[in-house]
Amino acid sequence: MAWNKKDLLGLEYLSAEEIGLILETAESFKEVSTREIKKVPALRGKTAVNLFYEPSTRTRVSFEVAAKRLSADVINISTETSSVRKGETLIDTGKNIQALKADIIIIRHSCSGAANMLAGALDISVVNAGDGWHEHPTQALLDIFTLKEKLGGVKGLNVAIVGDIAHSRVARSNIWGLTKLGANVTVCAPRMLLPSQIERTGVRTSSDLDEVLRNADAVNVLRMQFERDEETAFPQQLDYYKKFGITEERLAKAKKGIVVMHPGPINRGIEMSSGVADGGNSVILDQVTNGIAVRMAVLFLVAQAREVKA
Ligand code: CP
């Protein structure tokens, strides 16, 4: 199949075939990062702009590395030092970046729908690097890529997503992607961190972590997003760790060979112990490495789609 979308906004909007195409393209790009000269000319002459309205380490750097490995020029805009501070709107900022003849905007924003709104206003490509509680599509793609790499496929896998489901764009994108590819997804969290009617997305819900881990081939552990909802009475951290933290003792009773993932940044001692984060079941740093190939694939495909349309 051919890719024909100028933007990547969320996995909700992609078919299983389109997700498969991104993952196949990522597989072909993964080898580039193992070369002595880690570069291919696929996006030579193109300009990618990282426009991040929220903090990021992994995603911003990973997009920059991915674009540079494709030989694109990369510009990082810090909203702290840009005209956003003078009240410029998102659309005005986007139109000015377009007028500067950039080809791709990679946006992270605290408002759900920000990437969709920008994509609708611009001719150039927009890639969603996380918008509010909505989606974080490249995180889910790299999670799925890592699952395929470690477990050989996704169809029929039992995947548990544990933690702050209510505030998590990572959970939403993973649910869309995994269910489209035929995985069985269970979300496990305290009731107050499970969105109402989440079952409608095709997932099973549970608050019994030990039971979930006994049947899971993989567990994706989410970060508690203290910065998003300070007003809400989050469960006491120690109480949360006791009931929902992934510890060595818990893992010893889990399904043999269970793969442990986390999108980062990790709150050690809240979502999981350091022993688990750094232990033999953890693929957390493999996820980070795979993010480069996945983002190379996304940048390549959206840029190519624009060229075909032009
Ligand atoms: N996983 C993730 O989005 O991490 P950053 O916030 O560091 O980009």
PDB file of C-alpha atoms and ligand atoms in Angstrom:
ATOM      1  CA  MET A   1       0.000   0.000   0.000  1.00  0.00           C
ATOM      2  CA  ALA A   2       1.047   3.646  -0.489  1.00  0.00           C
ATOM      3  CA  TRP A   3       1.005   6.281   2.253  1.00  0.00           C
ATOM      4  CA  ASN A   4      -1.069   9.337   1.272  1.00  0.00           C
ATOM      5  CA  LYS A   5      -1.415  11.410   4.468  1.00  0.00           C
ATOM      6  CA  LYS A   6       0.517  14.677   4.814  1.00  0.00           C
ATOM      7  CA  ASP A   7       0.140  14.557   8.618  1.00  0.00           C
ATOM      8  CA  LEU A   8       0.377  12.078  11.483  1.00  0.00           C
ATOM      9  CA  LEU A   9      -2.151  13.162  14.088  1.00  0.00           C
ATOM     10  CA  GLY A  10      -3.172   9.996  15.895  1.00  0.00           C
ATOM     11  CA  LEU A  11      -3.551   6.236  15.566  1.00  0.00           C
ATOM     12  CA  GLU A  12      -7.336   6.666  15.732  1.00  0.00           C
ATOM     13  CA  TYR A  13      -7.182   7.964  12.154  1.00  0.00           C
ATOM     14  CA  LEU A  14      -5.020   5.149  10.721  1.00  0.00           C
ATOM     15  CA  SER A  15      -5.966   1.733   9.396  1.00  0.00           C
ATOM     16  CA  ALA A  16      -4.150  -1.431  10.518  1.00  0.00           C
ATOM     17  CA  GLU A  17      -2.474  -1.430   7.075  1.00  0.00           C
ATOM     18  CA  GLU A  18      -1.216   2.145   7.508  1.00  0.00           C
ATOM     19  CA  ILE A  19       0.165   1.318  10.966  1.00  0.00           C
ATOM     20  CA  GLY A  20       1.799  -1.756   9.420  1.00  0.00           C
ATOM     21  CA  LEU A  21       3.394   0.377   6.702  1.00  0.00           C
ATOM     22  CA  ILE A  22       4.942   2.746   9.265  1.00  0.00           C
ATOM     23  CA  LEU A  23       6.331  -0.229  11.225  1.00  0.00           C
ATOM     24  CA  GLU A  24       7.758  -1.857   8.052  1.00  0.00           C
ATOM     25  CA  THR A  25       9.341   1.435   7.004  1.00  0.00           C
ATOM     26  CA  ALA A  26      10.807   1.805  10.512  1.00  0.00           C
ATOM     27  CA  GLU A  27      12.324  -1.674  10.244  1.00  0.00           C
ATOM     28  CA  SER A  28      14.121  -0.640   7.075  1.00  0.00           C
ATOM     29  CA  PHE A  29      15.447   2.535   8.773  1.00  0.00           C
ATOM     30  CA  LYS A  30      16.584   0.851  12.008  1.00  0.00           C
ATOM     31  CA  GLU A  31      19.857  -0.312  10.450  1.00  0.00           C
ATOM     32  CA  VAL A  32      20.895   3.276   9.608  1.00  0.00           C
ATOM     33  CA  SER A  33      21.606   3.995  13.293  1.00  0.00           C
ATOM     34  CA  THR A  34      24.056   1.061  13.446  1.00  0.00           C
ATOM     35  CA  ARG A  35      26.235   2.437  10.617  1.00  0.00           C
ATOM     36  CA  GLU A  36      29.469   4.285  11.219  1.00  0.00           C
ATOM     37  CA  ILE A  37      28.036   7.215   9.269  1.00  0.00           C
ATOM     38  CA  LYS A  38      24.461   7.294  10.551  1.00  0.00           C
ATOM     39  CA  LYS A  39      22.863   9.174   7.684  1.00  0.00           C
ATOM     40  CA  VAL A  40      20.788   8.631   4.547  1.00  0.00           C
ATOM     41  CA  PRO A  41      19.830  11.384   2.070  1.00  0.00           C
ATOM     42  CA  ALA A  42      16.065  10.692   2.096  1.00  0.00           C
ATOM     43  CA  LEU A  43      15.035  14.172   3.360  1.00  0.00           C
ATOM     44  CA  ARG A  44      17.993  16.208   2.079  1.00  0.00           C
ATOM     45  CA  GLY A  45      16.843  19.785   1.448  1.00  0.00           C
ATOM     46  CA  LYS A  46      13.816  19.465   3.748  1.00  0.00           C
ATOM     47  CA  THR A  47      13.373  21.429   6.959  1.00  0.00           C
ATOM     48  CA  ALA A  48      11.720  20.035  10.088  1.00  0.00           C
ATOM     49  CA  VAL A  49      10.715  22.341  12.957  1.00  0.00           C
ATOM     50  CA  ASN A  50      10.319  21.055  16.520  1.00  0.00           C
ATOM     51  CA  LEU A  51       7.621  23.248  18.090  1.00  0.00           C
ATOM     52  CA  PHE A  52       7.246  22.095  21.688  1.00  0.00           C
ATOM     53  CA  TYR A  53       4.905  23.953  24.049  1.00  0.00           C
ATOM     54  CA  GLU A  54       5.531  21.374  26.801  1.00  0.00           C
ATOM     55  CA  PRO A  55       8.728  19.891  28.257  1.00  0.00           C
ATOM     56  CA  SER A  56      10.229  16.835  26.582  1.00  0.00           C
ATOM     57  CA  THR A  57      13.517  14.968  26.584  1.00  0.00           C
ATOM     58  CA  ARG A  58      12.962  11.730  24.626  1.00  0.00           C
ATOM     59  CA  THR A  59      10.469  12.838  21.989  1.00  0.00           C
ATOM     60  CA  ARG A  60      12.100  16.142  21.048  1.00  0.00           C
ATOM     61  CA  VAL A  61      15.619  14.733  20.857  1.00  0.00           C
ATOM     62  CA  SER A  62      14.412  11.588  19.098  1.00  0.00           C
ATOM     63  CA  PHE A  63      12.638  13.627  16.389  1.00  0.00           C
ATOM     64  CA  GLU A  64      15.740  15.781  15.976  1.00  0.00           C
ATOM     65  CA  VAL A  65      18.010  12.741  15.681  1.00  0.00           C
ATOM     66  CA  ALA A  66      15.559  11.057  13.279  1.00  0.00           C
ATOM     67  CA  ALA A  67      15.326  14.124  11.021  1.00  0.00           C
ATOM     68  CA  LYS A  68      19.111  14.581  11.002  1.00  0.00           C
ATOM     69  CA  ARG A  69      19.668  10.890  10.139  1.00  0.00           C
ATOM     70  CA  LEU A  70      17.439  11.536   7.113  1.00  0.00           C
ATOM     71  CA  SER A  71      19.650  14.570   6.257  1.00  0.00           C
ATOM     72  CA  ALA A  72      16.898  17.127   6.954  1.00  0.00           C
ATOM     73  CA  ASP A  73      17.693  20.492   8.504  1.00  0.00           C
ATOM     74  CA  VAL A  74      16.191  20.803  11.996  1.00  0.00           C
ATOM     75  CA  ILE A  75      15.131  23.908  13.873  1.00  0.00           C
ATOM     76  CA  ASN A  76      14.089  23.767  17.520  1.00  0.00           C
ATOM     77  CA  ILE A  77      11.702  26.470  18.683  1.00  0.00           C
ATOM     78  CA  SER A  78      11.516  26.980  22.411  1.00  0.00           C
ATOM     79  CA  THR A  79       8.178  28.546  23.271  1.00  0.00           C
ATOM     80  CA  GLU A  80       9.886  30.131  26.295  1.00  0.00           C
ATOM     81  CA  THR A  81      12.036  32.333  24.048  1.00  0.00           C
ATOM     82  CA  SER A  82       9.751  32.715  21.015  1.00  0.00           C
ATOM     83  CA  SER A  83       6.973  35.179  20.179  1.00  0.00           C
ATOM     84  CA  VAL A  84       4.509  32.749  21.771  1.00  0.00           C
ATOM     85  CA  ARG A  85       5.471  34.644  24.956  1.00  0.00           C
ATOM     86  CA  LYS A  86       4.123  37.834  23.320  1.00  0.00           C
ATOM     87  CA  GLY A  87       0.738  36.234  22.762  1.00  0.00           C
ATOM     88  CA  GLU A  88       1.094  34.886  19.224  1.00  0.00           C
ATOM     89  CA  THR A  89      -1.530  32.243  18.468  1.00  0.00           C
ATOM     90  CA  LEU A  90      -0.646  28.684  17.518  1.00  0.00           C
ATOM     91  CA  ILE A  91      -2.066  29.140  14.016  1.00  0.00           C
ATOM     92  CA  ASP A  92      -0.131  32.390  13.473  1.00  0.00           C
ATOM     93  CA  THR A  93       3.063  30.709  14.646  1.00  0.00           C
ATOM     94  CA  GLY A  94       2.370  27.782  12.296  1.00  0.00           C
ATOM     95  CA  LYS A  95       1.651  30.050   9.316  1.00  0.00           C
ATOM     96  CA  ASN A  96       4.884  31.950   9.913  1.00  0.00           C
ATOM     97  CA  ILE A  97       6.876  28.714  10.051  1.00  0.00           C
ATOM     98  CA  GLN A  98       5.178  27.703   6.785  1.00  0.00           C
ATOM     99  CA  ALA A  99       6.056  31.107   5.265  1.00  0.00           C
ATOM    100  CA  LEU A 100       9.679  30.406   6.229  1.00  0.00           C
ATOM    101  CA  LYS A 101       9.366  27.387   3.873  1.00  0.00           C
ATOM    102  CA  ALA A 102       9.698  24.664   6.475  1.00  0.00           C
ATOM    103  CA  ASP A 103       8.312  21.297   5.348  1.00  0.00           C
ATOM    104  CA  ILE A 104       7.272  19.589   8.596  1.00  0.00           C
ATOM    105  CA  ILE A 105       6.159  20.905  11.996  1.00  0.00           C
ATOM    106  CA  ILE A 106       6.480  18.484  14.906  1.00  0.00           C
ATOM    107  CA  ILE A 107       4.247  19.803  17.655  1.00  0.00           C
ATOM    108  CA  ARG A 108       3.754  19.042  21.332  1.00  0.00           C
ATOM    109  CA  HIS A 109       0.994  20.987  23.057  1.00  0.00           C
ATOM    110  CA  SER A 110      -0.959  20.796  26.301  1.00  0.00           C
ATOM    111  CA  CYS A 111      -4.318  21.183  24.497  1.00  0.00           C
ATOM    112  CA  SER A 112      -5.999  18.092  23.063  1.00  0.00           C
ATOM    113  CA  GLY A 113      -6.669  18.724  19.359  1.00  0.00           C
ATOM    114  CA  ALA A 114      -3.874  21.286  18.898  1.00  0.00           C
ATOM    115  CA  ALA A 115      -2.093  19.170  16.258  1.00  0.00           C
ATOM    116  CA  ASN A 116      -5.345  18.525  14.348  1.00  0.00           C
ATOM    117  CA  MET A 117      -6.171  22.254  14.368  1.00  0.00           C
ATOM    118  CA  LEU A 118      -2.715  23.195  13.091  1.00  0.00           C
ATOM    119  CA  ALA A 119      -2.779  20.518  10.377  1.00  0.00           C
ATOM    120  CA  GLY A 120      -6.139  21.842   9.159  1.00  0.00           C
ATOM    121  CA  ALA A 121      -4.740  25.373   8.839  1.00  0.00           C
ATOM    122  CA  LEU A 122      -1.479  24.523   7.030  1.00  0.00           C
ATOM    123  CA  ASP A 123      -0.390  22.950   3.734  1.00  0.00           C
ATOM    124  CA  ILE A 124       2.857  21.642   5.217  1.00  0.00           C
ATOM    125  CA  SER A 125       3.043  18.405   7.228  1.00  0.00           C
ATOM    126  CA  VAL A 126       2.173  18.315  10.918  1.00  0.00           C
ATOM    127  CA  VAL A 127       3.296  15.486  13.197  1.00  0.00           C
ATOM    128  CA  ASN A 128       1.712  15.145  16.629  1.00  0.00           C
ATOM    129  CA  ALA A 129       4.335  14.711  19.345  1.00  0.00           C
ATOM    130  CA  GLY A 130       1.662  14.607  22.070  1.00  0.00           C
ATOM    131  CA  ASP A 131      -1.442  16.790  22.502  1.00  0.00           C
ATOM    132  CA  GLY A 132      -3.017  17.067  25.940  1.00  0.00           C
ATOM    133  CA  TRP A 133      -4.754  13.850  26.965  1.00  0.00           C
ATOM    134  CA  HIS A 134      -5.556  13.003  23.333  1.00  0.00           C
ATOM    135  CA  GLU A 135      -2.794  11.108  21.501  1.00  0.00           C
ATOM    136  CA  HIS A 136       0.955  10.515  21.377  1.00  0.00           C
ATOM    137  CA  PRO A 137       1.058   8.448  18.186  1.00  0.00           C
ATOM    138  CA  THR A 138       4.804   8.029  17.729  1.00  0.00           C
ATOM    139  CA  GLN A 139       5.144   6.795  21.337  1.00  0.00           C
ATOM    140  CA  ALA A 140       2.546   4.083  20.688  1.00  0.00           C
ATOM    141  CA  LEU A 141       4.178   3.206  17.366  1.00  0.00           C
ATOM    142  CA  LEU A 142       7.563   2.752  19.021  1.00  0.00           C
ATOM    143  CA  ASP A 143       5.930   0.727  21.819  1.00  0.00           C
ATOM    144  CA  ILE A 144       4.295  -1.555  19.230  1.00  0.00           C
ATOM    145  CA  PHE A 145       7.524  -1.758  17.197  1.00  0.00           C
ATOM    146  CA  THR A 146       9.366  -2.868  20.375  1.00  0.00           C
ATOM    147  CA  LEU A 147       6.678  -5.451  21.209  1.00  0.00           C
ATOM    148  CA  LYS A 148       6.965  -6.898  17.688  1.00  0.00           C
ATOM    149  CA  GLU A 149      10.732  -6.992  17.965  1.00  0.00           C
ATOM    150  CA  LYS A 150      10.747  -8.681  21.394  1.00  0.00           C
ATOM    151  CA  LEU A 151       7.735 -11.012  21.058  1.00  0.00           C
ATOM    152  CA  GLY A 152       7.561 -11.611  17.302  1.00  0.00           C
ATOM    153  CA  GLY A 153       4.181  -9.971  16.649  1.00  0.00           C
ATOM    154  CA  VAL A 154       1.225  -8.205  18.207  1.00  0.00           C
ATOM    155  CA  LYS A 155      -1.879 -10.133  17.087  1.00  0.00           C
ATOM    156  CA  GLY A 156      -3.248 -12.210  19.979  1.00  0.00           C
ATOM    157  CA  LEU A 157      -0.797 -10.791  22.546  1.00  0.00           C
ATOM    158  CA  ASN A 158      -2.111  -9.944  26.008  1.00  0.00           C
ATOM    159  CA  VAL A 159      -0.931  -6.414  26.728  1.00  0.00           C
ATOM    160  CA  ALA A 160      -1.577  -4.700  30.054  1.00  0.00           C
ATOM    161  CA  ILE A 161      -1.464  -0.917  30.377  1.00  0.00           C
ATOM    162  CA  VAL A 162      -1.068   0.026  34.037  1.00  0.00           C
ATOM    163  CA  GLY A 163      -1.379   3.377  35.756  1.00  0.00           C
ATOM    164  CA  ASP A 164      -2.796   6.802  35.059  1.00  0.00           C
ATOM    165  CA  ILE A 165      -5.032   5.862  32.102  1.00  0.00           C
ATOM    166  CA  ALA A 166      -7.314   8.883  32.620  1.00  0.00           C
ATOM    167  CA  HIS A 167      -4.681  11.504  31.825  1.00  0.00           C
ATOM    168  CA  SER A 168      -2.629   9.490  29.364  1.00  0.00           C
ATOM    169  CA  ARG A 169      -2.290  10.230  25.653  1.00  0.00           C
ATOM    170  CA  VAL A 170       0.162   7.306  25.554  1.00  0.00           C
ATOM    171  CA  ALA A 171      -2.590   4.955  26.777  1.00  0.00           C
ATOM    172  CA  ARG A 172      -5.075   6.269  24.211  1.00  0.00           C
ATOM    173  CA  SER A 173      -2.690   5.895  21.268  1.00  0.00           C
ATOM    174  CA  ASN A 174      -1.613   2.430  22.447  1.00  0.00           C
ATOM    175  CA  ILE A 175      -5.237   1.328  22.789  1.00  0.00           C
ATOM    176  CA  TRP A 176      -6.046   2.481  19.229  1.00  0.00           C
ATOM    177  CA  GLY A 177      -2.939   0.887  17.752  1.00  0.00           C
ATOM    178  CA  LEU A 178      -2.929  -2.391  19.687  1.00  0.00           C
ATOM    179  CA  THR A 179      -6.633  -3.141  19.226  1.00  0.00           C
ATOM    180  CA  LYS A 180      -6.421  -2.372  15.477  1.00  0.00           C
ATOM    181  CA  LEU A 181      -3.565  -4.877  15.220  1.00  0.00           C
ATOM    182  CA  GLY A 182      -5.481  -7.589  17.111  1.00  0.00           C
ATOM    183  CA  ALA A 183      -3.896  -7.504  20.590  1.00  0.00           C
ATOM    184  CA  ASN A 184      -5.961  -8.121  23.737  1.00  0.00           C
ATOM    185  CA  VAL A 185      -5.594  -5.019  25.893  1.00  0.00           C
ATOM    186  CA  THR A 186      -6.316  -4.785  29.623  1.00  0.00           C
ATOM    187  CA  VAL A 187      -6.101  -1.431  31.376  1.00  0.00           C
ATOM    188  CA  CYS A 188      -5.337  -1.649  35.085  1.00  0.00           C
ATOM    189  CA  ALA A 189      -5.630   1.308  37.452  1.00  0.00           C
ATOM    190  CA  PRO A 190      -7.415   2.618  40.515  1.00  0.00           C
ATOM    191  CA  ARG A 191     -11.034   3.361  39.548  1.00  0.00           C
ATOM    192  CA  MET A 192     -10.443   7.154  39.745  1.00  0.00           C
ATOM    193  CA  LEU A 193      -7.728   6.858  37.072  1.00  0.00           C
ATOM    194  CA  LEU A 194      -9.886   4.872  34.625  1.00  0.00           C
ATOM    195  CA  PRO A 195     -11.960   7.026  32.225  1.00  0.00           C
ATOM    196  CA  SER A 196     -15.663   6.187  32.268  1.00  0.00           C
ATOM    197  CA  GLN A 197     -16.768   3.990  29.367  1.00  0.00           C
ATOM    198  CA  ILE A 198     -13.166   3.049  28.508  1.00  0.00           C
ATOM    199  CA  GLU A 199     -14.498  -0.478  27.765  1.00  0.00           C
ATOM    200  CA  ARG A 200     -16.127   0.974  24.620  1.00  0.00           C
ATOM    201  CA  THR A 201     -12.649   1.170  23.085  1.00  0.00           C
ATOM    202  CA  GLY A 202     -12.472  -2.628  23.166  1.00  0.00           C
ATOM    203  CA  VAL A 203     -10.296  -3.021  26.260  1.00  0.00           C
ATOM    204  CA  ARG A 204     -10.848  -5.000  29.452  1.00  0.00           C
ATOM    205  CA  THR A 205     -10.529  -3.150  32.776  1.00  0.00           C
ATOM    206  CA  SER A 206      -9.179  -4.434  36.080  1.00  0.00           C
ATOM    207  CA  SER A 207      -7.964  -3.147  39.414  1.00  0.00           C
ATOM    208  CA  ASP A 208      -6.235  -6.442  40.307  1.00  0.00           C
ATOM    209  CA  LEU A 209      -2.658  -5.969  39.135  1.00  0.00           C
ATOM    210  CA  ASP A 210      -1.416  -9.410  40.242  1.00  0.00           C
ATOM    211  CA  GLU A 211      -4.141 -11.166  38.241  1.00  0.00           C
ATOM    212  CA  VAL A 212      -3.426  -8.971  35.202  1.00  0.00           C
ATOM    213  CA  LEU A 213       0.328  -9.671  35.346  1.00  0.00           C
ATOM    214  CA  ARG A 214      -0.239 -13.447  35.550  1.00  0.00           C
ATOM    215  CA  ASN A 215      -1.786 -13.351  32.066  1.00  0.00           C
ATOM    216  CA  ALA A 216       0.106 -10.495  30.380  1.00  0.00           C
ATOM    217  CA  ASP A 217       2.794 -11.034  27.735  1.00  0.00           C
ATOM    218  CA  ALA A 218       3.759  -7.388  28.181  1.00  0.00           C
ATOM    219  CA  VAL A 219       3.016  -4.586  30.590  1.00  0.00           C
ATOM    220  CA  ASN A 220       3.261  -0.923  29.628  1.00  0.00           C
ATOM    221  CA  VAL A 221       3.569   1.127  32.821  1.00  0.00           C
ATOM    222  CA  LEU A 222       2.413   4.736  32.645  1.00  0.00           C
ATOM    223  CA  ARG A 223       3.782   7.760  34.403  1.00  0.00           C
ATOM    224  CA  MET A 224       1.692   9.409  37.112  1.00  0.00           C
ATOM    225  CA  GLN A 225       1.053  12.858  35.622  1.00  0.00           C
ATOM    226  CA  PHE A 226       1.230  14.966  38.761  1.00  0.00           C
ATOM    227  CA  GLU A 227       1.686  18.150  36.716  1.00  0.00           C
ATOM    228  CA  ARG A 228      -1.650  17.791  34.866  1.00  0.00           C
ATOM    229  CA  ASP A 229      -4.102  17.450  37.693  1.00  0.00           C
ATOM    230  CA  GLU A 230      -2.744  18.829  40.917  1.00  0.00           C
ATOM    231  CA  GLU A 231      -6.248  19.587  42.189  1.00  0.00           C
ATOM    232  CA  THR A 232      -7.472  16.010  41.976  1.00  0.00           C
ATOM    233  CA  ALA A 233      -6.910  13.847  45.006  1.00  0.00           C
ATOM    234  CA  PHE A 234      -4.375  11.433  43.596  1.00  0.00           C
ATOM    235  CA  PRO A 235      -3.958   8.286  45.619  1.00  0.00           C
ATOM    236  CA  GLN A 236      -1.272   8.623  48.220  1.00  0.00           C
ATOM    237  CA  GLN A 237       1.999   7.787  46.454  1.00  0.00           C
ATOM    238  CA  LEU A 238       3.020   5.030  48.858  1.00  0.00           C
ATOM    239  CA  ASP A 239      -0.438   3.500  48.766  1.00  0.00           C
ATOM    240  CA  TYR A 240      -0.366   3.638  44.956  1.00  0.00           C
ATOM    241  CA  TYR A 241       3.040   1.931  44.879  1.00  0.00           C
ATOM    242  CA  LYS A 242       1.769  -0.815  47.188  1.00  0.00           C
ATOM    243  CA  LYS A 243      -1.257  -1.564  45.010  1.00  0.00           C
ATOM    244  CA  PHE A 244      -0.067  -0.658  41.482  1.00  0.00           C
ATOM    245  CA  GLY A 245       3.717  -0.349  41.571  1.00  0.00           C
ATOM    246  CA  ILE A 246       5.635  -2.966  39.570  1.00  0.00           C
ATOM    247  CA  THR A 247       8.134  -4.538  41.972  1.00  0.00           C
ATOM    248  CA  GLU A 248      10.521  -7.499  41.729  1.00  0.00           C
ATOM    249  CA  GLU A 249       8.214  -9.479  44.067  1.00  0.00           C
ATOM    250  CA  ARG A 250       5.242  -8.835  41.768  1.00  0.00           C
ATOM    251  CA  LEU A 251       7.220  -9.646  38.651  1.00  0.00           C
ATOM    252  CA  ALA A 252       8.306 -12.984  40.162  1.00  0.00           C
ATOM    253  CA  LYS A 253       4.614 -14.017  40.139  1.00  0.00           C
ATOM    254  CA  ALA A 254       3.924 -12.617  36.650  1.00  0.00           C
ATOM    255  CA  LYS A 255       3.840 -14.554  33.368  1.00  0.00           C
ATOM    256  CA  LYS A 256       7.315 -15.904  32.557  1.00  0.00           C
ATOM    257  CA  GLY A 257       9.204 -13.658  30.135  1.00  0.00           C
ATOM    258  CA  ILE A 258       6.835 -10.710  30.585  1.00  0.00           C
ATOM    259  CA  VAL A 259       8.120  -7.622  28.758  1.00  0.00           C
ATOM    260  CA  VAL A 260       8.155  -4.444  30.876  1.00  0.00           C
ATOM    261  CA  MET A 261       7.778  -1.104  29.086  1.00  0.00           C
ATOM    262  CA  HIS A 262       7.528   2.516  30.210  1.00  0.00           C
ATOM    263  CA  PRO A 263       7.321   5.593  27.951  1.00  0.00           C
ATOM    264  CA  GLY A 264       9.403   7.656  30.373  1.00  0.00           C
ATOM    265  CA  PRO A 265      10.145   9.696  32.317  1.00  0.00           C
ATOM    266  CA  ILE A 266       9.894   7.135  35.133  1.00  0.00           C
ATOM    267  CA  ASN A 267       8.916   8.062  38.685  1.00  0.00           C
ATOM    268  CA  ARG A 268      11.055   5.398  40.362  1.00  0.00           C
ATOM    269  CA  GLY A 269       9.472   4.041  43.528  1.00  0.00           C
ATOM    270  CA  ILE A 270       6.004   5.164  42.422  1.00  0.00           C
ATOM    271  CA  GLU A 271       5.221   3.360  39.143  1.00  0.00           C
ATOM    272  CA  MET A 272       7.971   0.747  39.396  1.00  0.00           C
ATOM    273  CA  SER A 273      11.020  -0.134  41.459  1.00  0.00           C
ATOM    274  CA  SER A 274      14.511   0.632  40.182  1.00  0.00           C
ATOM    275  CA  GLY A 275      15.173  -3.119  40.169  1.00  0.00           C
ATOM    276  CA  VAL A 276      12.371  -3.593  37.630  1.00  0.00           C
ATOM    277  CA  ALA A 277      13.224  -0.498  35.578  1.00  0.00           C
ATOM    278  CA  ASP A 278      16.831  -1.673  35.181  1.00  0.00           C
ATOM    279  CA  GLY A 279      16.140  -5.429  35.288  1.00  0.00           C
ATOM    280  CA  GLY A 280      16.134  -8.230  32.729  1.00  0.00           C
ATOM    281  CA  ASN A 281      12.460  -7.876  31.731  1.00  0.00           C
ATOM    282  CA  SER A 282      12.761  -4.154  31.026  1.00  0.00           C
ATOM    283  CA  VAL A 283      12.946  -2.974  27.400  1.00  0.00           C
ATOM    284  CA  ILE A 284      12.651   0.705  28.323  1.00  0.00           C
ATOM    285  CA  LEU A 285      15.887   1.823  26.680  1.00  0.00           C
ATOM    286  CA  ASP A 286      15.154  -0.347  23.607  1.00  0.00           C
ATOM    287  CA  GLN A 287      11.931   1.655  23.274  1.00  0.00           C
ATOM    288  CA  VAL A 288      13.992   4.854  23.194  1.00  0.00           C
ATOM    289  CA  THR A 289      16.349   3.456  20.543  1.00  0.00           C
ATOM    290  CA  ASN A 290      13.422   2.215  18.438  1.00  0.00           C
ATOM    291  CA  GLY A 291      11.845   5.659  18.619  1.00  0.00           C
ATOM    292  CA  ILE A 292      14.471   6.939  16.199  1.00  0.00           C
ATOM    293  CA  ALA A 293      13.597   4.414  13.457  1.00  0.00           C
ATOM    294  CA  VAL A 294       9.858   4.909  13.989  1.00  0.00           C
ATOM    295  CA  ARG A 295      10.185   8.709  13.768  1.00  0.00           C
ATOM    296  CA  MET A 296      12.429   8.434  10.706  1.00  0.00           C
ATOM    297  CA  ALA A 297       9.643   6.385   9.087  1.00  0.00           C
ATOM    298  CA  VAL A 298       6.952   8.910  10.026  1.00  0.00           C
ATOM    299  CA  LEU A 299       8.939  11.934   8.799  1.00  0.00           C
ATOM    300  CA  PHE A 300       9.833  10.142   5.571  1.00  0.00           C
ATOM    301  CA  LEU A 301       6.240   9.042   4.842  1.00  0.00           C
ATOM    302  CA  VAL A 302       4.549  12.396   5.546  1.00  0.00           C
ATOM    303  CA  ALA A 303       7.171  14.278   3.487  1.00  0.00           C
ATOM    304  CA  GLN A 304       6.763  11.821   0.603  1.00  0.00           C
ATOM    305  CA  ALA A 305       2.962  12.169   0.675  1.00  0.00           C
ATOM    306  CA  ARG A 306       3.267  15.944   0.281  1.00  0.00           C
ATOM    307  CA  GLU A 307       5.589  15.537  -2.681  1.00  0.00           C
ATOM    308  CA  VAL A 308       3.176  13.109  -4.397  1.00  0.00           C
ATOM    309  CA  LYS A 309       0.297  15.581  -3.906  1.00  0.00           C
ATOM    310  CA  ALA A 310       2.309  18.638  -5.061  1.00  0.00           C
TER     311      ALA A 310
HETATM  312  N1   CP B   1       7.790   9.511  26.361  1.00  0.00           N
HETATM  313  C1   CP B   1       7.842  10.845  26.257  1.00  0.00           C
HETATM  314  O1   CP B   1       6.988  11.471  25.611  1.00  0.00           O
HETATM  315  O2   CP B   1       8.894  11.412  26.904  1.00  0.00           O
HETATM  316  P1   CP B   1       9.257  12.987  26.846  1.00  0.00           P
HETATM  317  O3   CP B   1       8.173  13.716  27.571  1.00  0.00           O
HETATM  318  O4   CP B   1      10.598  13.105  27.485  1.00  0.00           O
HETATM  319  O5   CP B   1       9.276  13.379  25.392  1.00  0.00           O
END
